[in-house]
Amino acid sequence: MPVMLEAAVIFSEKIKTRLRMVLPSDEMHELAKRHIPTGTEIDTQVGGLANALGQASLAIASSGTVTMECAWFRVPTVVLYKTSPLTYSLGRMFLKVPYLAMPNLLAGEELFPEFLQSEANADNLAKASLRLLRDKAERTRILDGLSLVAAKLGKSGAATRAAQAVLRTLD
């Protein structure tokens, strides 16, 4: 989280707007509050991601299921992934995928900029975030791509359809 917070501080200084950090736990929330510089326009909260994404113009997120939530809400997102050098090296040996973010994999192209390991630094994240906010053509390209990703996933209600299929086999 420190790199995301650093990026948020840089970003907020450039665009002079209030930002919101949605955190998964009380512990991370307390940590973030202690590290936000006084006078910085960054609010923090635990949970409530869907509500936050429903209002967001942009997100910075770690690679994982949250990127699919960002895609679902059609929020252009900057993705980062940092792990130990050993884990990263092992992953690169065994995983042969062009992207880590699931929306990028589903799209077959980089919709969400990805920054891995040493590239996942505050300056890169802030620069990419500013670009996604300011570059209208890039935002349009991403939003169009996210529509295609959503279409690939199919309509909602998969759990209900699965339950109905199970019930039909039991009859």
XYZ file of C-alpha atoms in Angstrom:
171
model
C 0.000 0.000 0.000
C 2.741 2.606 0.607
C 3.413 2.970 -3.125
C -0.304 3.498 -3.826
C -0.483 6.112 -1.100
C 2.610 7.878 -2.460
C 1.058 7.841 -5.942
C -2.208 9.221 -4.552
C -0.357 12.073 -2.845
C 1.486 12.959 -6.089
C -1.754 12.675 -8.066
C -3.749 14.836 -5.628
C -1.080 17.546 -5.752
C -1.318 17.653 -9.557
C -5.098 17.738 -9.933
C -6.192 19.380 -6.675
C -9.137 17.107 -5.973
C -10.270 14.917 -3.114
C -9.366 11.234 -3.459
C -10.733 8.159 -1.720
C -8.761 5.082 -0.690
C -10.854 1.969 -0.100
C -9.023 -0.442 2.167
C -9.784 -4.089 2.969
C -9.125 -4.025 6.724
C -9.090 -1.821 9.801
C -5.352 -2.427 10.164
C -4.608 -1.091 6.681
C -6.990 1.797 7.303
C -5.092 2.831 10.433
C -1.762 2.467 8.637
C -2.942 4.637 5.747
C -4.309 7.344 8.048
C -0.949 7.561 9.827
C 0.933 8.045 6.545
C -1.283 10.559 4.756
C 0.433 13.946 4.894
C -1.485 16.672 6.712
C -3.458 18.837 4.321
C -3.648 16.167 1.619
C -7.125 15.664 0.182
C -7.294 11.873 0.644
C -10.174 10.195 2.470
C -9.895 6.599 3.637
C -12.529 3.979 4.332
C -12.816 0.268 5.033
C -15.042 -1.599 2.588
C -17.705 -0.064 0.389
C -15.788 -0.724 -2.805
C -18.863 -1.055 -5.022
C -20.189 2.316 -3.900
C -16.776 3.941 -4.384
C -16.329 2.445 -7.860
C -19.826 3.589 -8.803
C -18.638 7.162 -8.240
C -15.036 6.822 -9.451
C -13.424 8.261 -12.563
C -10.210 6.321 -12.027
C -8.679 3.638 -9.797
C -5.255 2.377 -8.788
C -5.433 -1.283 -7.793
C -3.268 -4.281 -7.052
C -3.572 -7.088 -9.559
C -6.320 -9.472 -8.450
C -10.093 -9.781 -8.419
C -10.472 -6.069 -7.683
C -9.451 -5.362 -11.286
C -12.539 -7.269 -12.445
C -14.670 -5.146 -10.130
C -13.109 -2.041 -11.654
C -13.862 -3.424 -15.124
C -17.462 -4.234 -14.148
C -17.974 -0.634 -13.024
C -16.156 0.598 -16.152
C -13.519 2.469 -14.188
C -10.199 2.977 -16.000
C -7.600 1.485 -13.674
C -3.846 1.517 -13.208
C -2.717 -1.918 -12.010
C 0.338 -2.761 -9.963
C 1.872 -6.007 -8.832
C 4.716 -6.288 -6.346
C 5.968 -9.439 -4.696
C 9.269 -10.870 -3.533
C 11.925 -11.218 -6.249
C 11.936 -15.005 -5.796
C 8.158 -15.321 -6.162
C 8.214 -13.055 -9.202
C 11.031 -15.043 -10.854
C 9.276 -18.347 -10.214
C 6.006 -16.961 -11.524
C 7.645 -15.752 -14.713
C 9.188 -19.198 -15.265
C 5.860 -21.017 -14.966
C 3.275 -18.478 -16.107
C 3.378 -17.521 -19.754
C 0.700 -14.853 -19.941
C 1.096 -11.430 -21.532
C -0.755 -9.637 -18.708
C -1.568 -10.125 -15.041
C -4.818 -8.146 -14.848
C -7.784 -10.319 -15.786
C -9.525 -7.562 -17.816
C -6.391 -7.275 -19.974
C -6.273 -11.050 -20.441
C -9.949 -11.154 -21.427
C -9.529 -8.214 -23.804
C -6.372 -9.644 -25.363
C -4.781 -6.214 -25.026
C -3.671 -3.823 -22.322
C -6.723 -1.829 -21.319
C -5.446 -1.200 -17.809
C -1.784 -0.130 -17.689
C 0.218 -2.645 -15.635
C 3.299 -1.905 -13.567
C 5.243 -4.834 -12.140
C 7.923 -4.976 -9.479
C 10.340 -2.011 -9.725
C 8.147 -0.381 -12.389
C 5.353 -0.223 -9.788
C 6.599 3.001 -8.256
C 4.691 6.101 -7.188
C 5.854 8.264 -10.101
C 4.823 5.714 -12.748
C 1.457 5.104 -11.087
C 0.731 8.825 -10.746
C 1.784 9.564 -14.360
C -0.365 6.748 -15.742
C -3.291 7.856 -13.571
C -3.058 11.427 -14.818
C -2.956 10.171 -18.398
C -6.078 8.048 -17.906
C -7.885 11.022 -16.437
C -6.800 13.592 -19.036
C -6.469 11.657 -22.323
C -10.035 11.463 -23.657
C -9.127 9.190 -26.583
C -7.398 6.730 -24.243
C -10.372 6.755 -21.848
C -12.715 6.044 -24.759
C -10.504 3.176 -25.963
C -10.480 1.663 -22.468
C -14.235 2.068 -21.939
C -14.954 0.492 -25.339
C -12.646 -2.389 -24.451
C -14.353 -2.856 -21.082
C -17.704 -3.144 -22.865
C -16.254 -6.013 -24.906
C -14.878 -7.644 -21.740
C -18.327 -7.447 -20.123
C -19.901 -8.995 -23.228
C -17.433 -11.900 -23.058
C -18.477 -12.578 -19.479
C -22.110 -12.938 -20.485
C -25.211 -11.741 -18.751
C -25.570 -11.590 -14.987
C -27.271 -14.305 -12.954
C -24.726 -17.110 -13.398
C -25.286 -18.408 -9.862
C -29.050 -18.637 -10.414
C -28.603 -20.429 -13.745
C -26.133 -22.857 -12.166
C -28.531 -23.603 -9.302
C -31.373 -24.171 -11.765
C -29.204 -26.572 -13.769
C -28.394 -28.544 -10.612
C -32.084 -28.690 -9.660
C -32.999 -29.933 -13.151
C -30.500 -32.784 -12.857
C -31.961 -33.752 -9.476
C -35.523 -34.025 -10.845
